[in-house]
PDB file of N, CA, C and O in Angstrom:
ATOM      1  N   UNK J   1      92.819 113.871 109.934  1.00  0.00           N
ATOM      2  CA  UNK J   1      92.580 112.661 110.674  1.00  0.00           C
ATOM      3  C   UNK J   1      91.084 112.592 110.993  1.00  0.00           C
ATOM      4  O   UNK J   1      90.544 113.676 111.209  1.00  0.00           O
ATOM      5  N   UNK J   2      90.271 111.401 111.063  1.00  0.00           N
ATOM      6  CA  UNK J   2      89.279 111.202 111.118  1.00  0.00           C
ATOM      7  C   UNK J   2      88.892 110.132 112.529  1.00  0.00           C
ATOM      8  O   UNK J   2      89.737 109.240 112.597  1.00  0.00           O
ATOM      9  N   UNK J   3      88.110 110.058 113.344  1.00  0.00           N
ATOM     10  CA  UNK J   3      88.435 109.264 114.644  1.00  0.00           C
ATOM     11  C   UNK J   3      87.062 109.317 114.607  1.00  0.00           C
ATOM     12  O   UNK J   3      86.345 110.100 113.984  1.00  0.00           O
ATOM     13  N   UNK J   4      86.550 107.746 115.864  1.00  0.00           N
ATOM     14  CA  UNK J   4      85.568 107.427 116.549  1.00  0.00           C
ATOM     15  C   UNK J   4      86.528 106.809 117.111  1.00  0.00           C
ATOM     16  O   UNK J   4      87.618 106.357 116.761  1.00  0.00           O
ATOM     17  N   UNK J   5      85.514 106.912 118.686  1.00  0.00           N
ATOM     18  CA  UNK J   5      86.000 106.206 119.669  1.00  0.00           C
ATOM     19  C   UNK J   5      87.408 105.945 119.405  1.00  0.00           C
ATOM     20  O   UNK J   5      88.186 106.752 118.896  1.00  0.00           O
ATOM     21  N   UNK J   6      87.752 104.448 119.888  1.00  0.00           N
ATOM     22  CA  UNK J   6      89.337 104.422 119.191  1.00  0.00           C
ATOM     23  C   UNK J   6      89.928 104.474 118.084  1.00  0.00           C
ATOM     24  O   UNK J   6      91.156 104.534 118.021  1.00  0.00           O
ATOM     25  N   UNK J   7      88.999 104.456 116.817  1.00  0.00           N
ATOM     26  CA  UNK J   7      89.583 104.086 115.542  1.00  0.00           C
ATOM     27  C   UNK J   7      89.611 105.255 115.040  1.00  0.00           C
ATOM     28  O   UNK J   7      88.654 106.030 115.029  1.00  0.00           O
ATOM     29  N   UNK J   8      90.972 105.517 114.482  1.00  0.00           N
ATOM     30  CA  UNK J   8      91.502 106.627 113.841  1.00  0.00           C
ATOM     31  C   UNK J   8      92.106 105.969 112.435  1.00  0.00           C
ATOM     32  O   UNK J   8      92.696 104.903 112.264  1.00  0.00           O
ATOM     33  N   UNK J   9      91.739 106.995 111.516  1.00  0.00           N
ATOM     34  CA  UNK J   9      92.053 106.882 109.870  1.00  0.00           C
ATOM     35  C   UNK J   9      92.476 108.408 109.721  1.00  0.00           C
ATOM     36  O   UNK J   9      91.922 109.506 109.771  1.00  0.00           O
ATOM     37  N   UNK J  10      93.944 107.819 109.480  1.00  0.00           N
ATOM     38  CA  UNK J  10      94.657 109.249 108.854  1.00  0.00           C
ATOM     39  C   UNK J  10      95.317 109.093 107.484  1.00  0.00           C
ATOM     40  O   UNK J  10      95.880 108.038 107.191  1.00  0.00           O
ATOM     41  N   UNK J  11      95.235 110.452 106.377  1.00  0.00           N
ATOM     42  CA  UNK J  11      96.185 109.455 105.224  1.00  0.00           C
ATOM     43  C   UNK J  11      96.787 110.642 104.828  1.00  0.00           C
ATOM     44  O   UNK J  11      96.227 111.738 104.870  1.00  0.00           O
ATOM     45  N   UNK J  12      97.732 110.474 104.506  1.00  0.00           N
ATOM     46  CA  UNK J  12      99.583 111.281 104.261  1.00  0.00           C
ATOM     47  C   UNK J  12      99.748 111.277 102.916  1.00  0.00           C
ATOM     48  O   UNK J  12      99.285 110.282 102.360  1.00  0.00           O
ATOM     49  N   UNK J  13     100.381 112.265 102.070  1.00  0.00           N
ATOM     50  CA  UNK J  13     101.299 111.937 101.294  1.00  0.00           C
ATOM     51  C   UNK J  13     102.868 112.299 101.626  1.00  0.00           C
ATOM     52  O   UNK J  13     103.201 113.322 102.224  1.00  0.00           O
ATOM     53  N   UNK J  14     103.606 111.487 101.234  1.00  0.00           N
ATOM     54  CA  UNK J  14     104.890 111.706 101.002  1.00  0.00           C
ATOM     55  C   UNK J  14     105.707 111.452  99.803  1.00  0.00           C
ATOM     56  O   UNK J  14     105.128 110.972  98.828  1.00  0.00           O
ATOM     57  N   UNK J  15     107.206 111.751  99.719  1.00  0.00           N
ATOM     58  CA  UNK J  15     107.912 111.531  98.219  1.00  0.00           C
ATOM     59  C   UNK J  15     108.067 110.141  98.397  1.00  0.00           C
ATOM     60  O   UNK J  15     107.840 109.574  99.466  1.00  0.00           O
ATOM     61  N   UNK J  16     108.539 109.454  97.128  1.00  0.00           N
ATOM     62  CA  UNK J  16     109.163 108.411  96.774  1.00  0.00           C
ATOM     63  C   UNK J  16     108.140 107.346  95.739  1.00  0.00           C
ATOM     64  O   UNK J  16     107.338 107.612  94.843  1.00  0.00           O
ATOM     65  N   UNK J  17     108.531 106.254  96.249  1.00  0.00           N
ATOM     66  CA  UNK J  17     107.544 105.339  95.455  1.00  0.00           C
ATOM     67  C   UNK J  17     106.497 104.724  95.571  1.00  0.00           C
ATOM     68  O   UNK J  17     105.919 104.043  94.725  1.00  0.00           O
ATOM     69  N   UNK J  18     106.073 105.053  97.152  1.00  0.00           N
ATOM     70  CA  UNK J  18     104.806 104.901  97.746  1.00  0.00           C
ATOM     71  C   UNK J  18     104.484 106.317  98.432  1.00  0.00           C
ATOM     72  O   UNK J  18     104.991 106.565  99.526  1.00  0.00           O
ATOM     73  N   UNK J  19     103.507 107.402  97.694  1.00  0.00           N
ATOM     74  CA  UNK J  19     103.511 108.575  98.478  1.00  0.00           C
ATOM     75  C   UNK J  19     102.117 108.327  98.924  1.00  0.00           C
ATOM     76  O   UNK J  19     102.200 108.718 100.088  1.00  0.00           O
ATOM     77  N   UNK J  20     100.940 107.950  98.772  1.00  0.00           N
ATOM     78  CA  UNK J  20     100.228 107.943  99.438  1.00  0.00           C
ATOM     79  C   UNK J  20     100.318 106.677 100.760  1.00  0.00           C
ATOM     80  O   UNK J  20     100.857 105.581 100.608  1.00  0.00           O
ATOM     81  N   UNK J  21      99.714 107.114 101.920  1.00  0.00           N
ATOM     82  CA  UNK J  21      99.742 106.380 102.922  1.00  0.00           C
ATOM     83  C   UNK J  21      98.645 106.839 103.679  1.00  0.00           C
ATOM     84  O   UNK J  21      98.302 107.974 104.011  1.00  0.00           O
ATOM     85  N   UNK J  22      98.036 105.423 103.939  1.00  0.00           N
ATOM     86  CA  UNK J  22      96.592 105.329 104.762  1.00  0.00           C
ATOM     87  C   UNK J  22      96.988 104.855 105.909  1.00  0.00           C
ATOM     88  O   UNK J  22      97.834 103.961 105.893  1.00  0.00           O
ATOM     89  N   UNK J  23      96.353 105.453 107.459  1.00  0.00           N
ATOM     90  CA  UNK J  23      97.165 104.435 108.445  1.00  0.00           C
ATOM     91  C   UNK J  23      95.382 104.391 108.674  1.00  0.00           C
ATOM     92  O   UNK J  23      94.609 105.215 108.184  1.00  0.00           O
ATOM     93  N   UNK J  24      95.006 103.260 109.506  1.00  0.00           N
ATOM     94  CA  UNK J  24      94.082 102.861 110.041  1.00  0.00           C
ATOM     95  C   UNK J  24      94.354 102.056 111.828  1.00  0.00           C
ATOM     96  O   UNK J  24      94.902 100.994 112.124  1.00  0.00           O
ATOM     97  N   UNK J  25      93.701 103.114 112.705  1.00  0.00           N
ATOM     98  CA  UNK J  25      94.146 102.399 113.713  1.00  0.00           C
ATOM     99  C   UNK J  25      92.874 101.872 114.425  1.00  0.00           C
ATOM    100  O   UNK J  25      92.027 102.600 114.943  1.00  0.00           O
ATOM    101  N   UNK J  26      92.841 100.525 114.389  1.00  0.00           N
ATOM    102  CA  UNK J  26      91.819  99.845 115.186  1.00  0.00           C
ATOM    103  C   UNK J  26      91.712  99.362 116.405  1.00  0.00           C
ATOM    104  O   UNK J  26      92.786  99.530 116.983  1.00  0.00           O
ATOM    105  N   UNK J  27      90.815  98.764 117.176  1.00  0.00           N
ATOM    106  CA  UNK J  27      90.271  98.934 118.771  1.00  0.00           C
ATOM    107  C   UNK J  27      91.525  97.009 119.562  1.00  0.00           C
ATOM    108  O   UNK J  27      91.942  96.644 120.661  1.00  0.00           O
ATOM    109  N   UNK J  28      91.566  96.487 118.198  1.00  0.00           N
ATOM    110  CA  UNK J  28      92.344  95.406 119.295  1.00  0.00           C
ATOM    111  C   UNK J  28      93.437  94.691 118.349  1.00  0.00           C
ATOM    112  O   UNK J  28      93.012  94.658 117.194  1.00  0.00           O
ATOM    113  N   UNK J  29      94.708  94.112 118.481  1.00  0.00           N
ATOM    114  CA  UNK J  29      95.440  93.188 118.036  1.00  0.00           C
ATOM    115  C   UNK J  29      94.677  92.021 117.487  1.00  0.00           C
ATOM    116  O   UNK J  29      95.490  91.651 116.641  1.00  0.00           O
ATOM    117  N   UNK J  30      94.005  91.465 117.422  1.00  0.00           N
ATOM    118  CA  UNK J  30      92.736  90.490 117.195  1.00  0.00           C
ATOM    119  C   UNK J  30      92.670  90.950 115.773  1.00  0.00           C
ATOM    120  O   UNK J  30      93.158  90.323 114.833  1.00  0.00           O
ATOM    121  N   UNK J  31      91.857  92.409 115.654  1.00  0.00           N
ATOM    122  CA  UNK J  31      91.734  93.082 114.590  1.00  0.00           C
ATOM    123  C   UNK J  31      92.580  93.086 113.187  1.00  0.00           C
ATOM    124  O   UNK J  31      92.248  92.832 112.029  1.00  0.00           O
ATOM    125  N   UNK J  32      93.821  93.486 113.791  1.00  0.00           N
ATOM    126  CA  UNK J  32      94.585  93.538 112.841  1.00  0.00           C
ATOM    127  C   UNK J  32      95.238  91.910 112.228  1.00  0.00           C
ATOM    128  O   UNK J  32      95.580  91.747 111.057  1.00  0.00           O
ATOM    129  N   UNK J  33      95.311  90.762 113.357  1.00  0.00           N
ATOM    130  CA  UNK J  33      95.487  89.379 112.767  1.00  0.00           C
ATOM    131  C   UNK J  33      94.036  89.307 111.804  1.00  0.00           C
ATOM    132  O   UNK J  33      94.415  88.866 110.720  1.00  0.00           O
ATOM    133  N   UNK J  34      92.942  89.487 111.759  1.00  0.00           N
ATOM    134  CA  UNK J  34      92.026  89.014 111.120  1.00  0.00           C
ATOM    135  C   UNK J  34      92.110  89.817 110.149  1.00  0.00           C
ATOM    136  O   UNK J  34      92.581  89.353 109.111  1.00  0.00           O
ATOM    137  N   UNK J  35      91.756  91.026 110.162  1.00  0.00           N
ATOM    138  CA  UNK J  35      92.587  91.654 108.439  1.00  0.00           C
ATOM    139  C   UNK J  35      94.062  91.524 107.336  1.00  0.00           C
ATOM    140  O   UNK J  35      94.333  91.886 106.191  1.00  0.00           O
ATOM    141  N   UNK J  36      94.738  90.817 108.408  1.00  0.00           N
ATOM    142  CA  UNK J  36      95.920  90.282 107.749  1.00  0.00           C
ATOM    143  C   UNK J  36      95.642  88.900 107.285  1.00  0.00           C
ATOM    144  O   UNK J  36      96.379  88.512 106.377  1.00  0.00           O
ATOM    145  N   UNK J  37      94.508  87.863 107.820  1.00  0.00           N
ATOM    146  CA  UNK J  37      94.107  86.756 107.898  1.00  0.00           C
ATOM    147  C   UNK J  37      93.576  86.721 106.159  1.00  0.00           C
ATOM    148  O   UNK J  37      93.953  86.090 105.172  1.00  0.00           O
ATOM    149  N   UNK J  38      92.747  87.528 106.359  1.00  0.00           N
ATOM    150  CA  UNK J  38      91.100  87.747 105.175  1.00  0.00           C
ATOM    151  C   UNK J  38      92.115  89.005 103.926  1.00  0.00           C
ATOM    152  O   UNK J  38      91.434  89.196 102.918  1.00  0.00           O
ATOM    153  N   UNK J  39      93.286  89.668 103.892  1.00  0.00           N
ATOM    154  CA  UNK J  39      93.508  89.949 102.665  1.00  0.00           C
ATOM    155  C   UNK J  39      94.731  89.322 102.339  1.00  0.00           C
ATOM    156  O   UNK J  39      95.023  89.814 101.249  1.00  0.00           O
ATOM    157  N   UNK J  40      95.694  88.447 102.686  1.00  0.00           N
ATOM    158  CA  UNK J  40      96.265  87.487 102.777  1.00  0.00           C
ATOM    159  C   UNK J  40      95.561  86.085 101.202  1.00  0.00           C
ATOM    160  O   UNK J  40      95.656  85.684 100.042  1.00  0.00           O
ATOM    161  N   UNK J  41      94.865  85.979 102.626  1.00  0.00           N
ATOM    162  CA  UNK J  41      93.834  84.535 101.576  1.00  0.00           C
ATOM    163  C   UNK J  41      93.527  84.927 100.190  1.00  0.00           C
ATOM    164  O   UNK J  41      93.652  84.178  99.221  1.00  0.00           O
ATOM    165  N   UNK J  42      93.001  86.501 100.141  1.00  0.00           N
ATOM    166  CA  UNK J  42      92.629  87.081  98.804  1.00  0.00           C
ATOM    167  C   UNK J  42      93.463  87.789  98.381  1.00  0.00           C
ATOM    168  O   UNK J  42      92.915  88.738  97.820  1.00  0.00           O
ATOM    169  N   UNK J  43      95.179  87.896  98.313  1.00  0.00           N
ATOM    170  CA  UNK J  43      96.412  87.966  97.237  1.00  0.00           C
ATOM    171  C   UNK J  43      96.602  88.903  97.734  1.00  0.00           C
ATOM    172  O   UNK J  43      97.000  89.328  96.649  1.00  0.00           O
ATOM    173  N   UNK J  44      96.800  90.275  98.794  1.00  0.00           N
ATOM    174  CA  UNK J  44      96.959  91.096  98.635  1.00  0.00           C
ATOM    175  C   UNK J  44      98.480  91.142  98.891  1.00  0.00           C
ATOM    176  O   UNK J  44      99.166  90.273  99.429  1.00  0.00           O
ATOM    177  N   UNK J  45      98.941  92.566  98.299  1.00  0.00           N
ATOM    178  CA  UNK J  45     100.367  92.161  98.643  1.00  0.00           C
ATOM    179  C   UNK J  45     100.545  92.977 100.185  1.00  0.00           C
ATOM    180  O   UNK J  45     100.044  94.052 100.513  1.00  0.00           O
ATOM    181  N   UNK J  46     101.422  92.080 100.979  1.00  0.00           N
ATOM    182  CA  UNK J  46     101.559  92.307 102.064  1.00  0.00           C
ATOM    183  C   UNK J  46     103.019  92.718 102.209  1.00  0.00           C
ATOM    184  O   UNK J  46     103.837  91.873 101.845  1.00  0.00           O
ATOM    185  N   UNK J  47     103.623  94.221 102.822  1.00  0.00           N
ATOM    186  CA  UNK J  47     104.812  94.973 103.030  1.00  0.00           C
ATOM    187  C   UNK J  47     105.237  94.150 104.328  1.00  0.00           C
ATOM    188  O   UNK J  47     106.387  93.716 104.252  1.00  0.00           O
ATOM    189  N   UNK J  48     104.673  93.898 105.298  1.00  0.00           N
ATOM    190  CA  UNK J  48     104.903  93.814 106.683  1.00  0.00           C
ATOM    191  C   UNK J  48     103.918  92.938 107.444  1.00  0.00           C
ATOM    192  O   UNK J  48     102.818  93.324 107.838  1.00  0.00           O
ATOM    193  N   UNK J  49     104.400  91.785 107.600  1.00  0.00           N
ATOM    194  CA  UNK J  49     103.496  91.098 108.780  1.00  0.00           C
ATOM    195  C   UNK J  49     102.890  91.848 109.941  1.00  0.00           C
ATOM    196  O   UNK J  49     103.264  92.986 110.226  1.00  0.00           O
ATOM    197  N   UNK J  50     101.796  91.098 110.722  1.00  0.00           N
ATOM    198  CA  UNK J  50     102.029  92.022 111.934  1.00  0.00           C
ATOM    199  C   UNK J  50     102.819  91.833 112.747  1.00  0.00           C
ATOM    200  O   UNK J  50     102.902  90.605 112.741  1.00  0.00           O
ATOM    201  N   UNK J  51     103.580  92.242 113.574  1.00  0.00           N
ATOM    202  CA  UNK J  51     104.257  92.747 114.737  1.00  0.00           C
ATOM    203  C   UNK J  51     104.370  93.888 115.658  1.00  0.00           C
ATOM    204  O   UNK J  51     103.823  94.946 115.346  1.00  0.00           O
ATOM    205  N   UNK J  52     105.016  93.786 116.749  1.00  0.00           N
ATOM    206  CA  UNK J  52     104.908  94.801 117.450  1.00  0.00           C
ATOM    207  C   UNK J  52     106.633  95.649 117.298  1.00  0.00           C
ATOM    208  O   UNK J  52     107.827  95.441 117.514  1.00  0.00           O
ATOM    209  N   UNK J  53     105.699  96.670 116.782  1.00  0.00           N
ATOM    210  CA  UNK J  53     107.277  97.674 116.294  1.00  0.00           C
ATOM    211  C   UNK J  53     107.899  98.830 116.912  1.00  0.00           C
ATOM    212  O   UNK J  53     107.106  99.737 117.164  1.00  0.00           O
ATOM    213  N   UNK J  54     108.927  99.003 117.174  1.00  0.00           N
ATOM    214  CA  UNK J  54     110.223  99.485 117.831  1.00  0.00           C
ATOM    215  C   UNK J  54     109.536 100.937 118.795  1.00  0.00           C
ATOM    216  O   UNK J  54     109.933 101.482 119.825  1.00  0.00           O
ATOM    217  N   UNK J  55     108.206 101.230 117.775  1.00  0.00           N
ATOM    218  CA  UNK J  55     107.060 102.729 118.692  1.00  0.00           C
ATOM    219  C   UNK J  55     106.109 102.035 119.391  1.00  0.00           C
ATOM    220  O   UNK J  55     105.068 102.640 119.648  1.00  0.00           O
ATOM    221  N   UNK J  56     106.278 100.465 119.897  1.00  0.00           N
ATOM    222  CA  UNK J  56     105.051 100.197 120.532  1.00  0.00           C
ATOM    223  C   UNK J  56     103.868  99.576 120.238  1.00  0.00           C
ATOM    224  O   UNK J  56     103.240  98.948 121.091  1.00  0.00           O
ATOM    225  N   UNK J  57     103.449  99.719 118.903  1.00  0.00           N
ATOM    226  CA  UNK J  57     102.251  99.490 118.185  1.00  0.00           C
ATOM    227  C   UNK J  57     102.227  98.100 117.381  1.00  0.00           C
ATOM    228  O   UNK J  57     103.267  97.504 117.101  1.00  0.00           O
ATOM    229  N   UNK J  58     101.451  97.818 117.171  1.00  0.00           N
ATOM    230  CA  UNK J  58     101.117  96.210 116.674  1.00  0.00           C
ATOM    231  C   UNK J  58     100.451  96.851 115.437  1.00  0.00           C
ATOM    232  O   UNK J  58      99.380  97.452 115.345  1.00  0.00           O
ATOM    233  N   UNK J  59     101.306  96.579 114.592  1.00  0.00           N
ATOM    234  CA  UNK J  59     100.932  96.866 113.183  1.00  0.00           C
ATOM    235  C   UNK J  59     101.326  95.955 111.857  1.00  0.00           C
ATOM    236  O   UNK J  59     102.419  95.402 111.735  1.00  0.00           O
ATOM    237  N   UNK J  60     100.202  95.886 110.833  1.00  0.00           N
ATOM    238  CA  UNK J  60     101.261  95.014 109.565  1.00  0.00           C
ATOM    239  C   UNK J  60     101.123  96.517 108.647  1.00  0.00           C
ATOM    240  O   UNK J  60     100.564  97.538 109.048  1.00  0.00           O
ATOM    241  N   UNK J  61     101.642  96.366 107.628  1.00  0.00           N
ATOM    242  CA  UNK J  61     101.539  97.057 106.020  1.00  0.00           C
ATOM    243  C   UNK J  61     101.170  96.129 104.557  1.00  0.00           C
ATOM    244  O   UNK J  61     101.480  95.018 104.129  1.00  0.00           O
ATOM    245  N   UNK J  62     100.425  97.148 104.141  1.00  0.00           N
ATOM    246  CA  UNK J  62     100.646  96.232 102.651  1.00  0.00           C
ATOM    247  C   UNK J  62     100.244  97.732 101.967  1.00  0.00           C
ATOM    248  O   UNK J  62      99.955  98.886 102.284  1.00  0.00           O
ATOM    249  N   UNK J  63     100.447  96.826 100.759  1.00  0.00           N
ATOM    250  CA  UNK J  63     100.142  97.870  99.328  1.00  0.00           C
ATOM    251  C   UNK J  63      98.855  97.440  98.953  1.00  0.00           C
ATOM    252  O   UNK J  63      98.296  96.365  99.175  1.00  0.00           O
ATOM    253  N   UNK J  64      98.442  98.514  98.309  1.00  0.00           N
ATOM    254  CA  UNK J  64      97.393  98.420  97.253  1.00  0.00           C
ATOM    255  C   UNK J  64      98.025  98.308  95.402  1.00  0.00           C
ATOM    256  O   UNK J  64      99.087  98.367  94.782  1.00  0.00           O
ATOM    257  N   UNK J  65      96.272  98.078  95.103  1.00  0.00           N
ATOM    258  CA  UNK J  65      96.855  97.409  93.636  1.00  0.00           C
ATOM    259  C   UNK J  65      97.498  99.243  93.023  1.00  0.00           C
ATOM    260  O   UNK J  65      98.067  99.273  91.932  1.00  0.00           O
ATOM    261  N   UNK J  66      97.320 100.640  93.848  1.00  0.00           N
ATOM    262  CA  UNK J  66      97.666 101.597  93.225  1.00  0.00           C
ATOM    263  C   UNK J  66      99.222 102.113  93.774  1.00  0.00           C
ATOM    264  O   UNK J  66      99.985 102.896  93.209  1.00  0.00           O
ATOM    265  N   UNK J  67      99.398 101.434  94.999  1.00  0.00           N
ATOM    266  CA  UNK J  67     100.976 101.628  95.179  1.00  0.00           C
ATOM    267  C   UNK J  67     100.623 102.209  96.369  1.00  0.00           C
ATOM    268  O   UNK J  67     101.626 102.552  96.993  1.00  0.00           O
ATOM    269  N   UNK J  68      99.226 102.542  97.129  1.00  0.00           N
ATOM    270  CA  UNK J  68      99.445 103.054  98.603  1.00  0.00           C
ATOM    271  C   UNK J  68      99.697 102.069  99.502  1.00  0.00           C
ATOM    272  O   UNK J  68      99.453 100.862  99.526  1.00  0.00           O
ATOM    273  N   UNK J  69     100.115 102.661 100.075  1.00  0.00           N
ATOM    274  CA  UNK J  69     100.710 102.020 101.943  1.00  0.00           C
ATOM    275  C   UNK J  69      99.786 101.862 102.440  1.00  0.00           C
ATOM    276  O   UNK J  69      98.994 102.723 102.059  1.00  0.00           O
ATOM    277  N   UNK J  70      99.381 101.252 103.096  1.00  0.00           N
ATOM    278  CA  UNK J  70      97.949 100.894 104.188  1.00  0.00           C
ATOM    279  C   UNK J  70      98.666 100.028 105.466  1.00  0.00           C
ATOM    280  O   UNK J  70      98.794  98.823 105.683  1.00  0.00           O
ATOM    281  N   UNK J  71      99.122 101.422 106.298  1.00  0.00           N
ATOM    282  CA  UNK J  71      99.017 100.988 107.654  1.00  0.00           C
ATOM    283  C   UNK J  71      97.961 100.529 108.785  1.00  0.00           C
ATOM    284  O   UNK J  71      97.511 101.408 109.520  1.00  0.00           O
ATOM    285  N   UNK J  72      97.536  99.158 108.963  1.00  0.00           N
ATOM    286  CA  UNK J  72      96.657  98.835 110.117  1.00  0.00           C
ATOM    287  C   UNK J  72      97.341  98.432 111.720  1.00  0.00           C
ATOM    288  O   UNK J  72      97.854  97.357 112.031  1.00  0.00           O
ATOM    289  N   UNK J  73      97.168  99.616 112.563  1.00  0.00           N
ATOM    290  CA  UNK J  73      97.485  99.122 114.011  1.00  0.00           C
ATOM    291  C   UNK J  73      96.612  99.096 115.126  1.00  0.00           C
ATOM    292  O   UNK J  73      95.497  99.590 114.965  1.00  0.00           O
ATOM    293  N   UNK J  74      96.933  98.571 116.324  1.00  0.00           N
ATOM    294  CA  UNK J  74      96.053  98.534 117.516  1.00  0.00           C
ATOM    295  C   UNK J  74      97.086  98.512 118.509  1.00  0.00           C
ATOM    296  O   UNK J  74      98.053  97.751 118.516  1.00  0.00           O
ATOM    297  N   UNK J  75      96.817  99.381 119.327  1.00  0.00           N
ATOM    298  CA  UNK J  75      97.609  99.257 120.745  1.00  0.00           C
ATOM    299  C   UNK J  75      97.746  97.652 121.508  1.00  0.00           C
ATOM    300  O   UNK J  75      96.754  97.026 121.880  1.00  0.00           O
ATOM    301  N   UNK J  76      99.066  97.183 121.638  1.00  0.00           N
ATOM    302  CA  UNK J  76      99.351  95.619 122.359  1.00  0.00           C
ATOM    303  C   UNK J  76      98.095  95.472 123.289  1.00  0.00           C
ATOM    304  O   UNK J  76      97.583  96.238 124.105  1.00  0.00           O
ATOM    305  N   UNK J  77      97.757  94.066 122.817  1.00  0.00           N
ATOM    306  CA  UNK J  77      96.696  93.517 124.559  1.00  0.00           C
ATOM    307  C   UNK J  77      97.837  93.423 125.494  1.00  0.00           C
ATOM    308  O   UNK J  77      97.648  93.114 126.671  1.00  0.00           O
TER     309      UNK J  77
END
């Protein structure tokens, strides 16, 4: 895991059909609508809107064009 201040970047592997996984956790909910905003517009494929999920966290998912997971969250305003 890698951290400043609040933003933490950790990345996992696991089995299946997405084993790599990037989580990225950023400083506000704001954050994560505007990165869902700006790779959205430019095709990316998106796993998961954002929402706030069942651990608390305000997070979306998507894939990359290589099959990783890219978790972006921020603790609720």
């Amino acid at each position: 895991m890698v951290f400043r201040d609040r933003a933490h970047l950790m990345l996992t592997q696991v089995a299946g059909a997405h084993p790599t996984r990037l989580h990225l956790d950023v400083n506000t909910t704001a954050q994560v609508d505007d990165l869902f905003e700006q790779w959205s517009r430019r095709g990316a494929t998106i796993a998961e809107p954002p929402s706030v999920r069942p651990w608390g966290m305000y997070e979306m998912r998507l894939h990359d064009p290589d099959g990783t997971v890219l978790r972006i969250s921020a603790h609720p305003d």
